[in-house]
Amino acid sequence: MKNLIFKEFKLSIHPLTYLMMVLISLAALSGLGPSYPLFLFGVFYTFLFIGIKKGVTNNDLYYTLLLPVRKEKVVLARITSTTILQAIYLAMVFVTSAIALLIPEQDGMLLSIGVKQPLVFIAIALLVYTIFDFIYFPWFYKKGKEVIWNMLIGTIVCAIVACGLCIGLAYLPGVLDILTIGSQTANYLIQIVVFMFGVIVYIFGKYLLVKICTKEIKKLDF
């Protein structure tokens, strides 16, 4: 299993993935970062070169299935590698968001859930990750090579969900103050509950995703 995960990082993940992770996480420190949820859209960039351009070009899945390993391990290794990237990315965003809290808010910014609501923001990111995973991975393991439509549909759906949640919650009366750290009316219990909800959905989603993708890859015939 360790060797399979190493293979994912060595052969399947394009180096530009790491660059995009850094650039998008640093967006929280830019002029738009403190009030617009730029890092949520980084979820799509972290998948842009994961087992898509580089992996398909190298026939990575076909090569992996020829190895003396069980198919469920192949699925688990790929999902584990992307989970590691997601965790690192969110940790980076959390740090840059904490730094961005020290930056005075500028006028004219779009009202939305942003870095001043990090727990809720990360919960939304985890939900978006989960949705994207369930669109992308089962489709990928069912086709073996098709990566365009699942990527496109996943991106569109997640963009709609992310924008809807971030902007919608901000415009509900009183919600933004409750979710904002340091606000006089901040409710940290609600923030923790929302955060834990996102974590639970994310973890359970990964478990279910492995089960679904394992069934698909067992039926795959190149």
PDB file of C-alpha atoms in Angstrom, residues 6-177:
ATOM      1  CA  PHE A   6       4.355   6.553  -3.471  1.00  0.00           C
ATOM      2  CA  LYS A   7       3.657   5.620  -7.099  1.00  0.00           C
ATOM      3  CA  GLU A   8       0.661   7.968  -7.148  1.00  0.00           C
ATOM      4  CA  PHE A   9       2.766  10.917  -6.071  1.00  0.00           C
ATOM      5  CA  LYS A  10       5.670   9.924  -8.315  1.00  0.00           C
ATOM      6  CA  LEU A  11       3.860   9.048 -11.542  1.00  0.00           C
ATOM      7  CA  SER A  12       0.257  10.267 -11.450  1.00  0.00           C
ATOM      8  CA  ILE A  13       0.302  13.730  -9.911  1.00  0.00           C
ATOM      9  CA  HIS A  14       1.542  16.528 -12.102  1.00  0.00           C
ATOM     10  CA  PRO A  15       4.084  18.895 -10.465  1.00  0.00           C
ATOM     11  CA  LEU A  16       1.848  21.860 -11.342  1.00  0.00           C
ATOM     12  CA  THR A  17      -0.614  20.547  -8.775  1.00  0.00           C
ATOM     13  CA  TYR A  18       1.710  21.598  -5.968  1.00  0.00           C
ATOM     14  CA  LEU A  19       2.287  24.998  -7.529  1.00  0.00           C
ATOM     15  CA  MET A  20      -1.455  25.633  -7.826  1.00  0.00           C
ATOM     16  CA  MET A  21      -1.977  24.581  -4.218  1.00  0.00           C
ATOM     17  CA  VAL A  22       0.514  27.188  -3.059  1.00  0.00           C
ATOM     18  CA  LEU A  23      -0.764  29.965  -5.319  1.00  0.00           C
ATOM     19  CA  ILE A  24      -4.436  29.483  -4.482  1.00  0.00           C
ATOM     20  CA  SER A  25      -3.809  29.176  -0.743  1.00  0.00           C
ATOM     21  CA  LEU A  26      -1.833  32.427  -0.841  1.00  0.00           C
ATOM     22  CA  ALA A  27      -4.832  34.142  -2.455  1.00  0.00           C
ATOM     23  CA  ALA A  28      -6.183  34.698   1.057  1.00  0.00           C
ATOM     24  CA  LEU A  29      -3.418  37.267   1.499  1.00  0.00           C
ATOM     25  CA  SER A  30      -4.264  39.113  -1.712  1.00  0.00           C
ATOM     26  CA  GLY A  31      -6.573  42.087  -2.116  1.00  0.00           C
ATOM     27  CA  LEU A  32      -9.590  39.887  -2.866  1.00  0.00           C
ATOM     28  CA  GLY A  33      -8.813  37.084  -0.459  1.00  0.00           C
ATOM     29  CA  PRO A  34     -10.234  38.317   2.846  1.00  0.00           C
ATOM     30  CA  SER A  35     -13.833  38.459   1.646  1.00  0.00           C
ATOM     31  CA  TYR A  36     -14.129  36.279  -1.433  1.00  0.00           C
ATOM     32  CA  PRO A  37     -13.854  32.479  -1.210  1.00  0.00           C
ATOM     33  CA  LEU A  38     -11.071  32.081  -3.743  1.00  0.00           C
ATOM     34  CA  PHE A  39      -9.522  29.056  -2.099  1.00  0.00           C
ATOM     35  CA  LEU A  40     -12.672  26.989  -2.543  1.00  0.00           C
ATOM     36  CA  PHE A  41     -12.131  27.099  -6.266  1.00  0.00           C
ATOM     37  CA  GLY A  42      -8.634  25.765  -5.711  1.00  0.00           C
ATOM     38  CA  VAL A  43     -10.292  22.399  -5.163  1.00  0.00           C
ATOM     39  CA  PHE A  44     -10.666  22.126  -8.911  1.00  0.00           C
ATOM     40  CA  TYR A  45      -7.044  23.020  -9.583  1.00  0.00           C
ATOM     41  CA  THR A  46      -5.795  20.393  -7.158  1.00  0.00           C
ATOM     42  CA  PHE A  47      -7.562  17.834  -9.344  1.00  0.00           C
ATOM     43  CA  LEU A  48      -6.570  19.394 -12.651  1.00  0.00           C
ATOM     44  CA  PHE A  49      -3.455  17.263 -13.125  1.00  0.00           C
ATOM     45  CA  ILE A  50      -4.227  14.367 -10.741  1.00  0.00           C
ATOM     46  CA  GLY A  51      -4.485  11.234 -12.840  1.00  0.00           C
ATOM     47  CA  ILE A  52      -5.857  13.259 -15.749  1.00  0.00           C
ATOM     48  CA  LYS A  53      -3.433  14.740 -18.244  1.00  0.00           C
ATOM     49  CA  LYS A  54      -0.333  13.046 -16.890  1.00  0.00           C
ATOM     50  CA  GLY A  55      -1.983   9.863 -15.620  1.00  0.00           C
ATOM     51  CA  VAL A  56      -3.992   9.190 -18.775  1.00  0.00           C
ATOM     52  CA  THR A  57      -1.077  10.019 -21.060  1.00  0.00           C
ATOM     53  CA  ASN A  58       1.072   7.527 -19.192  1.00  0.00           C
ATOM     54  CA  ASN A  59      -1.710   4.899 -19.132  1.00  0.00           C
ATOM     55  CA  ASP A  60      -1.232   4.931 -15.382  1.00  0.00           C
ATOM     56  CA  LEU A  61      -4.399   3.036 -14.455  1.00  0.00           C
ATOM     57  CA  TYR A  62      -3.711   0.277 -16.991  1.00  0.00           C
ATOM     58  CA  TYR A  63      -0.138  -0.016 -15.742  1.00  0.00           C
ATOM     59  CA  THR A  64      -1.249  -0.120 -12.119  1.00  0.00           C
ATOM     60  CA  LEU A  65      -3.789  -2.863 -12.754  1.00  0.00           C
ATOM     61  CA  LEU A  66      -1.025  -4.996 -14.272  1.00  0.00           C
ATOM     62  CA  LEU A  67       0.861  -4.912 -10.988  1.00  0.00           C
ATOM     63  CA  PRO A  68       0.445  -7.819  -8.540  1.00  0.00           C
ATOM     64  CA  VAL A  69      -1.909  -5.863  -6.281  1.00  0.00           C
ATOM     65  CA  ARG A  70      -5.592  -6.084  -5.484  1.00  0.00           C
ATOM     66  CA  LYS A  71      -7.889  -3.715  -7.322  1.00  0.00           C
ATOM     67  CA  GLU A  72      -9.350  -2.300  -4.118  1.00  0.00           C
ATOM     68  CA  LYS A  73      -5.814  -1.297  -3.114  1.00  0.00           C
ATOM     69  CA  VAL A  74      -5.433   0.559  -6.396  1.00  0.00           C
ATOM     70  CA  VAL A  75      -8.566   2.587  -5.629  1.00  0.00           C
ATOM     71  CA  LEU A  76      -7.573   3.146  -2.009  1.00  0.00           C
ATOM     72  CA  ALA A  77      -4.120   4.393  -2.994  1.00  0.00           C
ATOM     73  CA  ARG A  78      -5.507   6.948  -5.457  1.00  0.00           C
ATOM     74  CA  ILE A  79      -8.156   8.255  -3.072  1.00  0.00           C
ATOM     75  CA  THR A  80      -5.641   8.319  -0.207  1.00  0.00           C
ATOM     76  CA  SER A  81      -3.164  10.357  -2.253  1.00  0.00           C
ATOM     77  CA  THR A  82      -5.806  12.923  -3.193  1.00  0.00           C
ATOM     78  CA  THR A  83      -7.009  13.040   0.413  1.00  0.00           C
ATOM     79  CA  ILE A  84      -3.468  13.828   1.552  1.00  0.00           C
ATOM     80  CA  LEU A  85      -3.297  16.656  -0.979  1.00  0.00           C
ATOM     81  CA  GLN A  86      -6.657  17.997   0.153  1.00  0.00           C
ATOM     82  CA  ALA A  87      -5.596  17.916   3.807  1.00  0.00           C
ATOM     83  CA  ILE A  88      -2.303  19.694   3.111  1.00  0.00           C
ATOM     84  CA  TYR A  89      -4.089  22.261   0.982  1.00  0.00           C
ATOM     85  CA  LEU A  90      -6.702  23.040   3.622  1.00  0.00           C
ATOM     86  CA  ALA A  91      -3.997  23.287   6.284  1.00  0.00           C
ATOM     87  CA  MET A  92      -2.153  25.806   4.109  1.00  0.00           C
ATOM     88  CA  VAL A  93      -5.343  27.777   3.591  1.00  0.00           C
ATOM     89  CA  PHE A  94      -6.097  27.738   7.305  1.00  0.00           C
ATOM     90  CA  VAL A  95      -2.674  29.255   8.035  1.00  0.00           C
ATOM     91  CA  THR A  96      -2.953  31.939   5.351  1.00  0.00           C
ATOM     92  CA  SER A  97      -6.513  32.674   6.483  1.00  0.00           C
ATOM     93  CA  ALA A  98      -5.311  33.179  10.047  1.00  0.00           C
ATOM     94  CA  ILE A  99      -2.704  35.636   8.772  1.00  0.00           C
ATOM     95  CA  ALA A 100      -5.297  37.364   6.592  1.00  0.00           C
ATOM     96  CA  LEU A 101      -7.428  38.031   9.671  1.00  0.00           C
ATOM     97  CA  LEU A 102      -4.842  40.660  10.578  1.00  0.00           C
ATOM     98  CA  ILE A 103      -5.356  42.474   7.274  1.00  0.00           C
ATOM     99  CA  PRO A 104      -7.882  45.348   7.486  1.00  0.00           C
ATOM    100  CA  GLU A 105     -10.951  44.639   5.365  1.00  0.00           C
ATOM    101  CA  GLN A 106     -11.121  46.758   2.240  1.00  0.00           C
ATOM    102  CA  ASP A 107     -14.184  48.568   0.959  1.00  0.00           C
ATOM    103  CA  GLY A 108     -16.126  47.295  -2.036  1.00  0.00           C
ATOM    104  CA  MET A 109     -15.444  43.606  -1.437  1.00  0.00           C
ATOM    105  CA  LEU A 110     -18.116  41.066  -2.226  1.00  0.00           C
ATOM    106  CA  LEU A 111     -19.937  39.985   0.913  1.00  0.00           C
ATOM    107  CA  SER A 112     -19.455  36.270   1.408  1.00  0.00           C
ATOM    108  CA  ILE A 113     -18.202  33.627   3.782  1.00  0.00           C
ATOM    109  CA  GLY A 114     -14.459  34.249   3.877  1.00  0.00           C
ATOM    110  CA  VAL A 115     -11.331  33.970   5.972  1.00  0.00           C
ATOM    111  CA  LYS A 116     -13.018  35.541   8.992  1.00  0.00           C
ATOM    112  CA  GLN A 117     -15.160  32.402   9.209  1.00  0.00           C
ATOM    113  CA  PRO A 118     -12.422  29.739   8.837  1.00  0.00           C
ATOM    114  CA  LEU A 119     -14.226  26.829  10.539  1.00  0.00           C
ATOM    115  CA  VAL A 120     -17.368  27.246   8.447  1.00  0.00           C
ATOM    116  CA  PHE A 121     -15.294  27.975   5.361  1.00  0.00           C
ATOM    117  CA  ILE A 122     -13.328  24.736   5.716  1.00  0.00           C
ATOM    118  CA  ALA A 123     -16.562  22.801   6.384  1.00  0.00           C
ATOM    119  CA  ILE A 124     -17.913  24.093   3.079  1.00  0.00           C
ATOM    120  CA  ALA A 125     -14.656  23.148   1.367  1.00  0.00           C
ATOM    121  CA  LEU A 126     -14.952  19.591   2.724  1.00  0.00           C
ATOM    122  CA  LEU A 127     -18.507  19.344   1.420  1.00  0.00           C
ATOM    123  CA  VAL A 128     -17.370  20.585  -1.988  1.00  0.00           C
ATOM    124  CA  TYR A 129     -14.511  18.081  -2.007  1.00  0.00           C
ATOM    125  CA  THR A 130     -16.971  15.288  -1.234  1.00  0.00           C
ATOM    126  CA  ILE A 131     -19.352  16.296  -4.012  1.00  0.00           C
ATOM    127  CA  PHE A 132     -16.524  16.532  -6.530  1.00  0.00           C
ATOM    128  CA  ASP A 133     -15.140  13.164  -5.465  1.00  0.00           C
ATOM    129  CA  PHE A 134     -18.470  11.445  -6.026  1.00  0.00           C
ATOM    130  CA  ILE A 135     -18.797  12.937  -9.490  1.00  0.00           C
ATOM    131  CA  TYR A 136     -15.231  12.401 -10.617  1.00  0.00           C
ATOM    132  CA  PHE A 137     -13.970   9.100  -9.200  1.00  0.00           C
ATOM    133  CA  PRO A 138     -16.826   6.627  -9.909  1.00  0.00           C
ATOM    134  CA  TRP A 139     -17.015   7.941 -13.476  1.00  0.00           C
ATOM    135  CA  PHE A 140     -13.263   7.631 -13.877  1.00  0.00           C
ATOM    136  CA  TYR A 141     -13.133   4.034 -12.658  1.00  0.00           C
ATOM    137  CA  LYS A 142     -16.145   3.087 -14.722  1.00  0.00           C
ATOM    138  CA  LYS A 143     -14.588   4.334 -17.970  1.00  0.00           C
ATOM    139  CA  GLY A 144     -10.907   3.904 -17.150  1.00  0.00           C
ATOM    140  CA  LYS A 145      -9.836   6.789 -19.398  1.00  0.00           C
ATOM    141  CA  GLU A 146     -12.692   9.294 -19.603  1.00  0.00           C
ATOM    142  CA  VAL A 147     -11.723  12.409 -17.640  1.00  0.00           C
ATOM    143  CA  ILE A 148     -13.186  15.354 -19.525  1.00  0.00           C
ATOM    144  CA  TRP A 149     -16.893  15.225 -18.776  1.00  0.00           C
ATOM    145  CA  ASN A 150     -16.591  14.131 -15.167  1.00  0.00           C
ATOM    146  CA  MET A 151     -14.098  16.947 -14.604  1.00  0.00           C
ATOM    147  CA  LEU A 152     -16.296  19.515 -16.342  1.00  0.00           C
ATOM    148  CA  ILE A 153     -19.538  18.486 -14.662  1.00  0.00           C
ATOM    149  CA  GLY A 154     -17.837  18.186 -11.269  1.00  0.00           C
ATOM    150  CA  THR A 155     -16.356  21.660 -11.606  1.00  0.00           C
ATOM    151  CA  ILE A 156     -19.656  23.270 -12.612  1.00  0.00           C
ATOM    152  CA  VAL A 157     -21.670  21.572  -9.872  1.00  0.00           C
ATOM    153  CA  CYS A 158     -19.113  22.349  -7.165  1.00  0.00           C
ATOM    154  CA  ALA A 159     -18.760  25.970  -8.287  1.00  0.00           C
ATOM    155  CA  ILE A 160     -22.523  26.420  -8.006  1.00  0.00           C
ATOM    156  CA  VAL A 161     -22.632  24.767  -4.581  1.00  0.00           C
ATOM    157  CA  ALA A 162     -19.625  26.720  -3.269  1.00  0.00           C
ATOM    158  CA  CYS A 163     -20.895  30.088  -4.477  1.00  0.00           C
ATOM    159  CA  GLY A 164     -24.417  29.350  -3.312  1.00  0.00           C
ATOM    160  CA  LEU A 165     -23.347  28.398   0.193  1.00  0.00           C
ATOM    161  CA  CYS A 166     -20.718  31.095   0.661  1.00  0.00           C
ATOM    162  CA  ILE A 167     -22.757  33.984  -0.664  1.00  0.00           C
ATOM    163  CA  GLY A 168     -26.152  32.670   0.444  1.00  0.00           C
ATOM    164  CA  LEU A 169     -25.184  32.169   4.079  1.00  0.00           C
ATOM    165  CA  ALA A 170     -23.642  35.631   4.191  1.00  0.00           C
ATOM    166  CA  TYR A 171     -26.905  37.284   3.189  1.00  0.00           C
ATOM    167  CA  LEU A 172     -29.082  35.472   5.716  1.00  0.00           C
ATOM    168  CA  PRO A 173     -29.935  37.960   8.509  1.00  0.00           C
ATOM    169  CA  GLY A 174     -27.507  37.659  11.409  1.00  0.00           C
ATOM    170  CA  VAL A 175     -25.790  34.505  10.129  1.00  0.00           C
ATOM    171  CA  LEU A 176     -22.537  36.196   9.116  1.00  0.00           C
ATOM    172  CA  ASP A 177     -22.038  37.678  12.601  1.00  0.00           C
TER     173      ASP A 177
END
